[in-house]
Amino acid sequence: MPAYPPEPFRIKMVEPLRRTTRDERERLLAEAGYNVFRLRSEDVYIDLLTDSGTGAMSDSQWAGIMRGDESYAGARSFYRLEAAIRDIFGFQHFVPTHQGRAAEHILCSLLVKPGVRIPNNGHFDTTGANIRAAGGHPVDLGIEEAKDPANRHPFKGNMDLEKLARFIEETGPERIPFGMMTVTNNTAGGQPVSMANIKGAAAIYHRYGIPFFIDACRYAENAYFIKMREEGYADKAPIEIAREMFSLADGCTMSAKKDALVNIGGFLCVNDDDLFERIKQMLILREGFPTYGGLAGRDLEAIAIGLYEGLDEEYLAYRVAQTTYLGEGLLAAGVPIVEPPGGHAVYVDAGRFLPHIPRDQFPGQALVIEMYRVGGVRAVELGSVAFAYPDPQSGEMVYPPLELVRLAIPRRMYTRSHLDYVIETMAEIAAHRDAVKGVRITRQPKLLRHFTAEFAIVG
Ligand code: P71
């Protein structure tokens, strides 16, 4: 298995982990309606539910928390964040938001009208849901290679540019108020997008006069992949690559809970002056005054510092190597994954791992349950529970390309021995995988059902 560089930090504060017994976990699962979102975190041993807001902040960030300026208007911390965002992202305007989906909500509530369509290489579920909630239709136009889990395409998160051009021709640009690109492409397996592809998408959008927004959550990991894999970028620093990426777009939505290394926060950037005025009005209505946008001053301070730490090359090398280690370790243990391993997470191909479970019995959810039952490890289903939906016209279920389970690695939190434990847990499941049972849904809400749905074991 590949090793990875020692953590480029040492540990100054610790948080104890509690181990539970298998009997306890069996009871806790039943009480949670077999939905691991409903477990208490203290009952989870290794928590790979998400890399969002779960990472460890640095001593500099904690010092920044103490320096936070909590003034309602014009806080020093706002201007510090503004300087960082201008330096890295380069857009004309920005507003803080409490997290990424708030930025999406503001953008969608202003630009999405009933019947419009929003293309993306891969919408994340919150983005898709915000578009639908405003009456629009999210459309994913990722490359075909992404549908083959064994294909080691270096930029498997790319947009299919031919499909994009055809889509715009067929839909008509007047029905596309903006277009998107998500870096890295979380839905396709945390896979990166190449600079050439971002350039190509930007050129197509702009040819038709369509504003281009980047979903920037994991832009630093994407920049590092560009450095490692794309010709002409080996000698560039991640921050330079990031600047180039954003210079191609008209704005971005950002969940700072990922590559800005904070526990809460986000922002929305735009170049357009008029749109910015409308964003500010909506922000005041929904989030807060434009110099804090629903966050505390200390949060703005921590984001400003975290943005730079997240671009540090040694950190990124360790970060990506950690994911690679987990991914290759799972493969070696006989667990099929989306190859190559992504930036923030490893995606297990549950459909292939548990082929005896049909899609309408949710193999991904079955595996998530088994991981908790066997090892107290919490992961998230990103298959049909999260993404299948009834076609608005025919009412028939539209299934996502793959039944995936994501093991997301929180930033700067777990060590190699934690990852080894996860690999051992998965190897144990591999040894009895034929006995893992499917599930059915017993309760579900209309939107984003994976957060709160309840399940029962089938058979
Ligand atoms: C992730 C999350 C957070 C999450 C979402 C659903 C289930 C579990 C955890 C959030 C994203 C994202 C992308 C590409 C926008 C958001 C929303 N991801 N775009 O992956 O990945 O950001 O959570 O700050 O509102 O676990 P937000």
Coordinates of C-alpha atoms in Angstrom, one line a residue, residues 142-158 160 163 188 338-339 402:
G142 CA -20.2 14.8 -16.7
I143 CA -18.0 12.8 -19.1
E144 CA -18.9 9.2 -19.9
E145 CA -15.7 7.9 -18.3
A146 CA -17.1 8.9 -14.9
K147 CA -19.7 6.2 -15.2
D148 CA -17.1 3.5 -15.3
P149 CA -15.7 3.1 -11.7
A150 CA -12.6 1.3 -12.9
N151 CA -11.6 4.0 -15.5
R152 CA -8.6 5.8 -14.1
H153 CA -9.1 9.0 -16.1
P154 CA -7.0 11.7 -14.4
F155 CA -9.8 14.3 -14.6
K156 CA -12.8 12.2 -14.2
G157 CA -14.8 15.1 -12.8
N158 CA -14.7 16.9 -16.2
D160 CA -18.6 16.6 -21.4
K163 CA -22.8 17.5 -24.5
A188 CA -18.7 11.8 -9.6
V338 CA -14.4 4.5 -7.8
E339 CA -10.9 4.7 -9.2
L402 CA -23.9 4.2 -9.5

